[in-house]
mmCIF file of C-alpha atoms in Angstrom:
data_model
loop_
_atom_site.group_PDB
_atom_site.id
_atom_site.type_symbol
_atom_site.label_atom_id
_atom_site.label_comp_id
_atom_site.label_asym_id
_atom_site.label_seq_id
_atom_site.Cartn_x
_atom_site.Cartn_y
_atom_site.Cartn_z
ATOM 1 C CA VAL M 1 93.231 52.568 89.364
ATOM 2 C CA SER M 2 96.940 52.928 90.038
ATOM 3 C CA LEU M 3 98.827 50.562 92.308
ATOM 4 C CA GLY M 4 102.056 51.642 93.938
ATOM 5 C CA ARG M 5 105.185 49.478 93.993
ATOM 6 C CA VAL M 6 104.343 46.021 95.271
ATOM 7 C CA ASP M 7 106.798 43.325 96.383
ATOM 8 C CA ASP M 8 106.088 40.370 94.127
ATOM 9 C CA PHE M 9 107.746 37.879 96.427
ATOM 10 C CA SER M 10 107.383 37.143 100.115
ATOM 11 C CA HIS M 11 110.398 36.886 102.396
ATOM 12 C CA ASP M 12 110.565 33.100 101.963
ATOM 13 C CA GLY M 13 110.767 33.436 98.171
ATOM 14 C CA THR M 14 107.230 32.306 97.336
ATOM 15 C CA VAL M 15 105.109 34.369 94.972
ATOM 16 C CA THR M 16 102.427 36.445 96.677
ATOM 17 C CA THR M 17 99.120 37.409 95.124
ATOM 18 C CA PRO M 18 97.950 40.981 95.801
ATOM 19 C CA PRO M 19 94.470 41.236 97.305
ATOM 20 C CA PRO M 20 91.724 42.329 94.907
ATOM 21 C CA ARG M 21 91.356 46.071 94.462
ATOM 22 C CA LYS M 22 88.025 47.672 95.144
ATOM 23 C CA ARG M 23 86.406 49.899 92.560
ATOM 24 C CA ARG M 24 86.094 53.500 93.656
ATOM 25 C CA SER M 25 82.590 54.755 92.969
ATOM 26 C CA THR M 26 82.075 58.230 91.552
ATOM 27 C CA PRO M 27 81.263 60.649 94.409
ATOM 28 C CA PRO M 28 77.722 62.119 94.340
ATOM 29 C CA GLY M 29 79.057 65.604 93.616
ATOM 30 C CA PHE M 30 80.308 64.476 90.218
ATOM 31 C CA HIS M 31 76.827 63.281 89.268
ATOM 32 C CA THR M 32 75.432 66.689 90.189
ATOM 33 C CA PHE M 33 78.146 68.378 88.156
ATOM 34 C CA ALA M 34 77.444 66.064 85.207
ATOM 35 C CA ASP M 35 73.813 67.193 85.331
ATOM 36 C CA VAL M 36 74.954 70.829 85.113
ATOM 37 C CA VAL M 37 77.215 70.092 82.130
ATOM 38 C CA THR M 38 74.311 68.310 80.433
ATOM 39 C CA GLN M 39 72.020 71.274 81.083
ATOM 40 C CA PHE M 40 74.573 73.630 79.551
ATOM 41 C CA ALA M 41 75.004 71.403 76.481
ATOM 42 C CA ASP M 42 71.228 71.078 76.112
ATOM 43 C CA ALA M 43 70.813 74.864 76.326
ATOM 44 C CA ALA M 44 73.425 75.393 73.608
ATOM 45 C CA ASP M 45 71.858 72.637 71.519
ATOM 46 C CA SER M 46 68.427 74.253 71.795
ATOM 47 C CA LEU M 47 69.874 77.494 70.397
ATOM 48 C CA LEU M 48 71.511 75.660 67.511
ATOM 49 C CA HIS M 49 68.289 73.802 66.725
ATOM 50 C CA GLY M 50 66.174 76.904 67.279
ATOM 51 C CA GLU M 51 67.086 80.552 66.913
ATOM 52 C CA LEU M 52 70.508 79.911 65.345
ATOM 53 C CA SER M 53 69.432 77.075 63.057
ATOM 54 C CA HIS M 54 68.465 79.400 60.171
ATOM 55 C CA PRO M 55 71.444 81.722 59.750
ATOM 56 C CA PHE M 56 70.218 83.552 56.672
ATOM 57 C CA LEU M 57 68.038 86.183 58.308
ATOM 58 C CA VAL M 58 67.437 89.465 56.506
ATOM 59 C CA GLY M 59 70.313 91.841 57.153
ATOM 60 C CA SER M 60 72.673 89.193 58.483
ATOM 61 C CA GLU M 61 76.248 88.728 57.338
ATOM 62 C CA ALA M 62 75.367 85.085 56.780
ATOM 63 C CA LEU M 63 72.724 86.104 54.229
ATOM 64 C CA GLY M 64 75.280 88.295 52.476
ATOM 65 C CA ASP M 65 77.667 85.362 52.274
ATOM 66 C CA GLN M 66 74.911 83.140 50.948
ATOM 67 C CA ALA M 67 74.022 85.698 48.268
ATOM 68 C CA ALA M 68 77.664 85.914 47.149
ATOM 69 C CA ARG M 69 78.217 82.171 47.116
ATOM 70 C CA SER M 70 78.650 81.978 43.324
ATOM 71 C CA ASP M 71 81.267 84.757 43.279
ATOM 72 C CA HIS M 72 84.004 82.502 44.610
ATOM 73 C CA GLU M 73 84.145 79.266 42.647
ATOM 74 C CA GLY M 74 87.114 76.934 42.575
ATOM 75 C CA THR M 75 88.057 73.987 40.426
ATOM 76 C CA GLN M 76 85.674 71.800 42.444
ATOM 77 C CA SER M 77 83.911 74.028 44.965
ATOM 78 C CA LYS M 78 80.987 76.029 43.627
ATOM 79 C CA GLN M 79 79.436 77.482 46.802
ATOM 80 C CA THR M 80 82.277 77.947 49.268
ATOM 81 C CA LEU M 81 80.662 80.840 51.118
ATOM 82 C CA LEU M 82 77.500 78.801 51.661
ATOM 83 C CA THR M 83 79.638 75.982 53.047
ATOM 84 C CA LEU M 84 81.418 78.491 55.274
ATOM 85 C CA ALA M 85 78.134 79.723 56.736
ATOM 86 C CA THR M 86 76.639 76.308 57.414
ATOM 87 C CA GLN M 87 79.840 74.884 58.882
ATOM 88 C CA GLN M 88 79.968 77.591 61.531
ATOM 89 C CA VAL M 89 76.627 76.305 62.826
ATOM 90 C CA ALA M 90 77.807 72.697 62.549
ATOM 91 C CA ALA M 91 80.782 73.560 64.768
ATOM 92 C CA GLY M 92 78.323 74.187 67.585
ATOM 93 C CA PHE M 93 76.904 70.680 67.365
ATOM 94 C CA GLU M 94 80.419 69.268 67.565
ATOM 95 C CA GLN M 95 80.913 71.174 70.811
ATOM 96 C CA THR M 96 77.659 70.010 72.390
ATOM 97 C CA ASP M 97 78.516 66.437 71.410
ATOM 98 C CA LEU M 98 81.850 66.704 73.219
ATOM 99 C CA LEU M 99 80.293 68.392 76.258
ATOM 100 C CA LEU M 100 77.763 65.576 76.557
ATOM 101 C CA GLY M 101 80.758 63.247 76.432
ATOM 102 C CA VAL M 102 82.264 65.159 79.358
ATOM 103 C CA ALA M 103 79.036 64.675 81.301
ATOM 104 C CA ALA M 104 78.951 60.965 80.505
ATOM 105 C CA VAL M 105 82.468 60.233 81.735
ATOM 106 C CA LEU M 106 81.971 62.359 84.850
ATOM 107 C CA ARG M 107 79.380 59.783 85.914
ATOM 108 C CA ALA M 108 81.593 56.763 85.210
ATOM 109 C CA ASP M 109 83.217 54.919 88.108
ATOM 110 C CA THR M 110 87.040 54.874 88.260
ATOM 111 C CA VAL M 111 87.308 57.252 85.283
ATOM 112 C CA THR M 112 89.465 60.305 86.021
ATOM 113 C CA LEU M 113 91.191 61.970 83.068
ATOM 114 C CA PRO M 114 88.874 61.637 80.007
ATOM 115 C CA PRO M 115 86.831 64.824 80.705
ATOM 116 C CA PHE M 116 89.856 67.028 80.086
ATOM 117 C CA PRO M 117 90.853 66.153 76.495
ATOM 118 C CA LEU M 118 87.159 66.267 75.575
ATOM 119 C CA ALA M 119 86.866 69.753 77.074
ATOM 120 C CA ARG M 120 90.049 70.895 75.346
ATOM 121 C CA THR M 121 88.884 69.622 71.952
ATOM 122 C CA SER M 122 85.544 71.380 72.378
ATOM 123 C CA ALA M 123 87.298 74.647 73.247
ATOM 124 C CA VAL M 124 89.597 74.414 70.217
ATOM 125 C CA ILE M 125 86.632 73.825 67.892
ATOM 126 C CA ALA M 126 84.914 76.853 69.412
ATOM 127 C CA ALA M 127 88.022 78.989 68.923
ATOM 128 C CA LYS M 128 88.445 78.043 65.269
ATOM 129 C CA ALA M 129 84.802 78.831 64.462
ATOM 130 C CA TRP M 130 84.951 82.061 66.480
ATOM 131 C CA TYR M 131 88.040 83.120 64.516
ATOM 132 C CA VAL M 132 86.192 82.764 61.212
ATOM 133 C CA LEU M 133 83.006 84.407 62.490
ATOM 134 C CA THR M 134 84.739 87.499 63.866
ATOM 135 C CA ALA M 135 86.545 88.490 60.645
ATOM 136 C CA ASP M 136 85.899 92.126 59.718
ATOM 137 C CA SER M 137 84.994 91.481 56.069
ATOM 138 C CA ARG M 138 83.714 88.766 53.760
ATOM 139 C CA GLU M 139 87.106 88.440 52.087
ATOM 140 C CA GLU M 140 88.874 88.077 55.428
ATOM 141 C CA ARG M 141 86.273 85.571 56.593
ATOM 142 C CA LEU M 142 86.865 83.573 53.407
ATOM 143 C CA ARG M 143 90.647 83.768 53.876
ATOM 144 C CA ARG M 144 90.463 82.462 57.428
ATOM 145 C CA PHE M 145 88.079 79.691 56.427
ATOM 146 C CA LEU M 146 90.215 78.555 53.484
ATOM 147 C CA ASN M 147 93.387 78.593 55.560
ATOM 148 C CA GLU M 148 91.732 76.366 58.136
ATOM 149 C CA GLU M 149 90.581 74.010 55.376
ATOM 150 C CA LEU M 150 94.124 73.877 53.981
ATOM 151 C CA ALA M 151 95.609 73.217 57.416
ATOM 152 C CA ALA M 152 93.099 70.430 58.036
ATOM 153 C CA LEU M 153 93.822 68.911 54.630
ATOM 154 C CA TYR M 154 97.558 68.727 55.296
ATOM 155 C CA ASP M 155 97.035 67.427 58.825
ATOM 156 C CA LEU M 156 95.274 64.355 57.440
ATOM 157 C CA PRO M 157 97.407 61.210 57.802
ATOM 158 C CA LEU M 158 97.539 60.608 54.062
ATOM 159 C CA PRO M 159 100.382 58.293 52.993
ATOM 160 C CA SER M 160 102.875 60.293 50.928
ATOM 161 C CA ASP M 161 103.774 57.283 48.789
ATOM 162 C CA GLU M 162 100.188 56.505 47.783
ATOM 163 C CA GLU M 163 99.366 58.109 44.445
ATOM 164 C CA GLU M 164 95.618 58.336 45.041
ATOM 165 C CA ALA M 165 96.096 60.103 48.377
ATOM 166 C CA VAL M 166 98.631 62.558 46.938
ATOM 167 C CA THR M 167 96.346 63.317 44.001
ATOM 168 C CA PHE M 168 93.425 63.929 46.346
ATOM 169 C CA ARG M 169 95.398 66.415 48.427
ATOM 170 C CA ASN M 170 96.847 68.179 45.408
ATOM 171 C CA ASP M 171 93.438 68.511 43.763
ATOM 172 C CA ARG M 172 91.839 69.903 46.917
ATOM 173 C CA THR M 173 94.739 72.303 47.380
ATOM 174 C CA ALA M 174 94.337 73.593 43.821
ATOM 175 C CA ASP M 175 90.617 74.023 44.470
ATOM 176 C CA TYR M 176 91.106 76.073 47.647
ATOM 177 C CA LEU M 177 93.788 78.229 46.024
ATOM 178 C CA ALA M 178 91.494 78.877 43.057
ATOM 179 C CA VAL M 179 88.719 79.989 45.395
ATOM 180 C CA GLY M 180 91.164 82.270 47.172
ATOM 181 C CA ALA M 181 92.286 83.810 43.885
ATOM 182 C CA THR M 182 88.733 85.027 43.244
ATOM 183 C CA ALA M 183 89.062 87.148 46.399
ATOM 184 C CA GLY M 184 92.524 88.458 45.526
ATOM 185 C CA LEU M 185 94.312 86.060 47.872
ATOM 186 C CA ASN M 186 97.735 84.708 47.032
ATOM 187 C CA PRO M 187 99.272 81.409 48.172
ATOM 188 C CA VAL M 188 102.298 81.550 50.453
ATOM 189 C CA TYR M 189 104.513 78.487 50.765
ATOM 190 C CA PRO M 190 106.822 77.787 53.715
ATOM 191 C CA LYS M 191 110.530 78.093 53.031
ATOM 192 C CA ASN M 192 112.110 74.680 52.394
ATOM 193 C CA ARG M 193 108.616 73.272 52.195
ATOM 194 C CA ARG M 194 108.074 69.606 53.011
ATOM 195 C CA PRO M 195 105.254 67.514 51.485
ATOM 196 C CA TRP M 196 103.150 67.842 54.631
ATOM 197 C CA ASP M 197 103.535 71.619 55.003
ATOM 198 C CA ALA M 198 100.344 73.450 54.062
ATOM 199 C CA PRO M 199 100.391 76.668 52.040
ATOM 200 C CA PHE M 200 98.300 79.549 53.329
ATOM 201 C CA LEU M 201 96.478 82.410 51.653
ATOM 202 C CA ALA M 202 97.390 86.040 52.183
ATOM 203 C CA ARG M 203 96.328 89.374 50.764
ATOM 204 C CA THR M 204 98.625 91.003 48.247
ATOM 205 C CA GLY M 205 101.645 92.516 49.959
ATOM 206 C CA GLN M 206 100.951 90.909 53.356
ATOM 207 C CA ARG M 207 102.290 87.385 52.951
ATOM 208 C CA LYS M 208 104.137 86.225 56.077
ATOM 209 C CA SER M 209 102.400 88.736 58.336
ATOM 210 C CA GLU M 210 99.111 86.981 57.572
ATOM 211 C CA ALA M 211 100.193 83.475 58.494
ATOM 212 C CA PRO M 212 97.394 81.726 60.418
ATOM 213 C CA PRO M 213 97.753 82.136 64.190
ATOM 214 C CA SER M 214 99.030 79.218 66.211
ATOM 215 C CA GLU M 215 96.511 77.258 68.229
ATOM 216 C CA THR M 216 97.967 78.759 71.401
ATOM 217 C CA GLN M 217 97.533 82.315 70.095
ATOM 218 C CA LEU M 218 94.068 81.574 68.769
ATOM 219 C CA MET M 219 92.923 80.279 72.140
ATOM 220 C CA LYS M 220 94.445 83.261 73.910
ATOM 221 C CA ASP M 221 92.579 85.627 71.571
ATOM 222 C CA LEU M 222 89.316 83.777 72.192
ATOM 223 C CA TYR M 223 89.616 83.964 75.963
ATOM 224 C CA ARG M 224 90.674 87.595 75.848
ATOM 225 C CA ALA M 225 87.465 88.292 73.911
ATOM 226 C CA SER M 226 85.500 86.331 76.515
ATOM 227 C CA GLY M 227 86.722 88.599 79.307
ATOM 228 C CA VAL M 228 89.729 86.730 80.703
ATOM 229 C CA HIS M 229 92.548 89.200 81.358
ATOM 230 C CA GLY M 230 95.862 89.742 83.123
ATOM 231 C CA ASP M 231 97.534 86.896 84.937
ATOM 232 C CA ASP M 232 94.568 84.604 84.311
ATOM 233 C CA LEU M 233 95.051 85.009 80.570
ATOM 234 C CA ALA M 234 98.830 84.545 80.758
ATOM 235 C CA GLY M 235 98.775 81.369 82.828
ATOM 236 C CA MET M 236 95.458 79.920 81.770
ATOM 237 C CA PRO M 237 93.198 78.712 80.369
ATOM 238 C CA TYR M 238 94.868 77.167 77.343
ATOM 239 C CA LYS M 239 97.872 75.946 79.320
ATOM 240 C CA LEU M 240 95.576 74.449 81.933
ATOM 241 C CA LEU M 241 93.468 72.679 79.323
ATOM 242 C CA SER M 242 96.605 71.397 77.609
ATOM 243 C CA ALA M 243 98.199 70.238 80.856
ATOM 244 C CA ALA M 244 95.061 68.292 81.672
ATOM 245 C CA ALA M 245 94.873 66.775 78.214
ATOM 246 C CA HIS M 246 98.542 65.813 78.206
ATOM 247 C CA GLY M 247 98.505 64.098 81.582
ATOM 248 C CA ARG M 248 100.453 66.790 83.433
ATOM 249 C CA PHE M 249 97.989 66.978 86.300
ATOM 250 C CA ARG M 250 100.023 64.359 88.108
ATOM 251 C CA GLN M 251 103.223 66.404 87.929
ATOM 252 C CA ALA M 252 101.313 69.498 89.029
ATOM 253 C CA GLY M 253 100.014 67.700 92.106
ATOM 254 C CA LEU M 254 96.385 67.987 91.036
ATOM 255 C CA VAL M 255 95.840 64.243 90.859
ATOM 256 C CA ARG M 256 95.003 62.804 94.288
ATOM 257 C CA HIS M 257 94.934 59.213 95.491
ATOM 258 C CA ALA M 258 92.373 57.517 97.710
ATOM 259 C CA PRO M 259 92.850 54.121 99.406
ATOM 260 C CA VAL M 260 90.719 51.400 97.847
ATOM 261 C CA GLY M 261 92.122 48.283 99.452
ATOM 262 C CA PRO M 262 94.560 46.797 101.963
ATOM 263 C CA SER M 263 98.278 47.462 101.746
ATOM 264 C CA VAL M 264 100.511 45.045 99.896
ATOM 265 C CA GLY M 265 104.120 44.849 100.987
ATOM 266 C CA GLY M 266 103.677 48.076 102.885
ATOM 267 C CA VAL M 267 102.296 49.956 99.881
ATOM 268 C CA VAL M 268 98.652 51.053 99.989
ATOM 269 C CA THR M 269 96.479 50.197 97.013
ATOM 270 C CA ALA M 270 95.075 53.520 95.819
ATOM 271 C CA ALA M 271 92.872 54.953 93.096
ATOM 272 C CA LYS M 272 93.732 58.261 91.477
ATOM 273 C CA TYR M 273 91.194 61.026 91.082
ATOM 274 C CA VAL M 274 90.957 64.750 90.408
ATOM 275 C CA PRO M 275 88.919 66.738 92.955
ATOM 276 C CA LEU M 276 85.520 67.982 91.838
ATOM 277 C CA GLU M 277 86.460 71.644 92.193
ATOM 278 C CA VAL M 278 89.551 71.244 89.996
ATOM 279 C CA THR M 279 87.594 69.258 87.412
ATOM 280 C CA ALA M 280 84.907 71.938 87.262
ATOM 281 C CA GLN M 281 87.431 74.780 87.046
ATOM 282 C CA VAL M 282 89.302 73.269 84.111
ATOM 283 C CA THR M 283 86.292 72.142 82.110
ATOM 284 C CA PHE M 284 84.575 75.486 82.767
ATOM 285 C CA TYR M 285 86.853 76.969 80.116
ATOM 286 C CA ALA M 286 85.134 74.781 77.527
ATOM 287 C CA ALA M 287 81.794 76.284 78.547
ATOM 288 C CA LEU M 288 83.294 79.763 78.321
ATOM 289 C CA ALA M 289 84.597 79.009 74.822
ATOM 290 C CA THR M 290 81.220 77.702 73.658
ATOM 291 C CA GLY M 291 79.444 80.754 75.038
ATOM 292 C CA THR M 292 81.866 83.111 73.271
ATOM 293 C CA TYR M 293 81.425 81.201 70.015
ATOM 294 C CA LEU M 294 77.630 81.357 70.312
ATOM 295 C CA TYR M 295 77.738 85.130 70.821
ATOM 296 C CA ALA M 296 79.804 85.454 67.634
ATOM 297 C CA LEU M 297 77.400 83.166 65.774
ATOM 298 C CA ALA M 298 74.468 85.277 66.970
ATOM 299 C CA GLN M 299 76.120 88.419 65.602
ATOM 300 C CA TYR M 300 76.836 86.697 62.281
ATOM 301 C CA THR M 301 73.217 85.558 61.948
ATOM 302 C CA SER M 302 71.598 88.771 63.290
ATOM 303 C CA VAL M 303 70.107 87.026 66.317
ATOM 304 C CA PRO M 304 70.003 89.225 69.460
ATOM 305 C CA GLU M 305 72.822 88.344 71.853
ATOM 306 C CA SER M 306 70.280 88.516 74.673
ATOM 307 C CA VAL M 307 68.758 85.286 73.343
ATOM 308 C CA VAL M 308 72.061 83.494 73.919
ATOM 309 C CA LEU M 309 72.546 85.115 77.323
ATOM 310 C CA GLU M 310 69.097 84.165 78.591
ATOM 311 C CA ARG M 311 69.460 80.541 77.474
ATOM 312 C CA LEU M 312 72.940 79.964 78.884
ATOM 313 C CA GLN M 313 72.851 82.157 81.971
ATOM 314 C CA GLN M 314 71.575 79.647 84.528
ATOM 315 C CA PRO M 315 73.619 76.554 83.563
ATOM 316 C CA PHE M 316 76.660 78.802 83.134
ATOM 317 C CA ALA M 317 76.171 80.197 86.651
ATOM 318 C CA ASP M 318 75.653 76.705 88.086
ATOM 319 C CA TRP M 319 78.881 75.487 86.460
ATOM 320 C CA PHE M 320 80.801 78.485 87.813
ATOM 321 C CA ALA M 321 79.379 77.907 91.303
ATOM 322 C CA ILE M 322 80.756 74.363 91.391
ATOM 323 C CA ALA M 323 84.114 75.534 90.051
ATOM 324 C CA HIS M 324 84.429 78.443 92.495
ATOM 325 C CA PRO M 325 82.311 77.670 95.569
ATOM 326 C CA ALA M 326 84.127 80.221 97.753
ATOM 327 C CA THR M 327 83.355 83.025 95.286
ATOM 328 C CA THR M 328 79.672 82.201 94.995
ATOM 329 C CA ALA M 329 79.040 81.314 98.646
#
């Protein structure tokens, strides 16, 4: 709850005590929307526990990766391709966990902004897994996976002056680079490299042109693949998700205020909130990202895409209807 400027003193100089602020209950529409988000997360979870839970079907790329797992050993890692395959399924559970978190906070009284960073995190996880899954070869899939592992390793808040932490990072780096070498991948180091700058793996002769895409570019590629085009792709959805996560809704005028108590010194006590339609529109992009990831996972595991479509179709449509009531009316 946000309180505007309040005069702390009365005209005669005595201290005044503001009246108690009332809690603003969550409107019923948010509970309905939370149910839809839960249904979507449950549908995705049922796929991950069911048809997509065993990725090594005959003829699948996942089975090919599993069969080649011993071809790419590092100094520590012995089955990197098997880890790659299983982690792409695990990424789905991370998304459903975050989406259930979105549903939970939608139901909470006086809670306004938490759904948005949760939705953004879910979408980023989906994009990173989708990027690995959609590689056009096993070697490229391995390269993308290892580069993400390297980036994650160097993003860890390890103290640079602690010998054990530095040794851990150096050993893991050597391991990933050794795995990459078995696929003909060469390490590329940033110019004027700092201790926290991660190397990346590139094919011979490619080097800088194969630097991992930025998170912004990765998200744009994901949403382009999901069918978002033109102005919608240029202005959203990544910018919208980021604006929500970084608290820029207020500057954009998307945060509203509702009176929750009497005025104090001429200033009305008000609670901030984001309208249901705006909340649904922004978080819908997390659902879109999860759906696109699940389609890619289905292709990787040789599961018919129709299985994913049938399971997600209704909760996806219900989510869209809340986000765009005029379109679906």
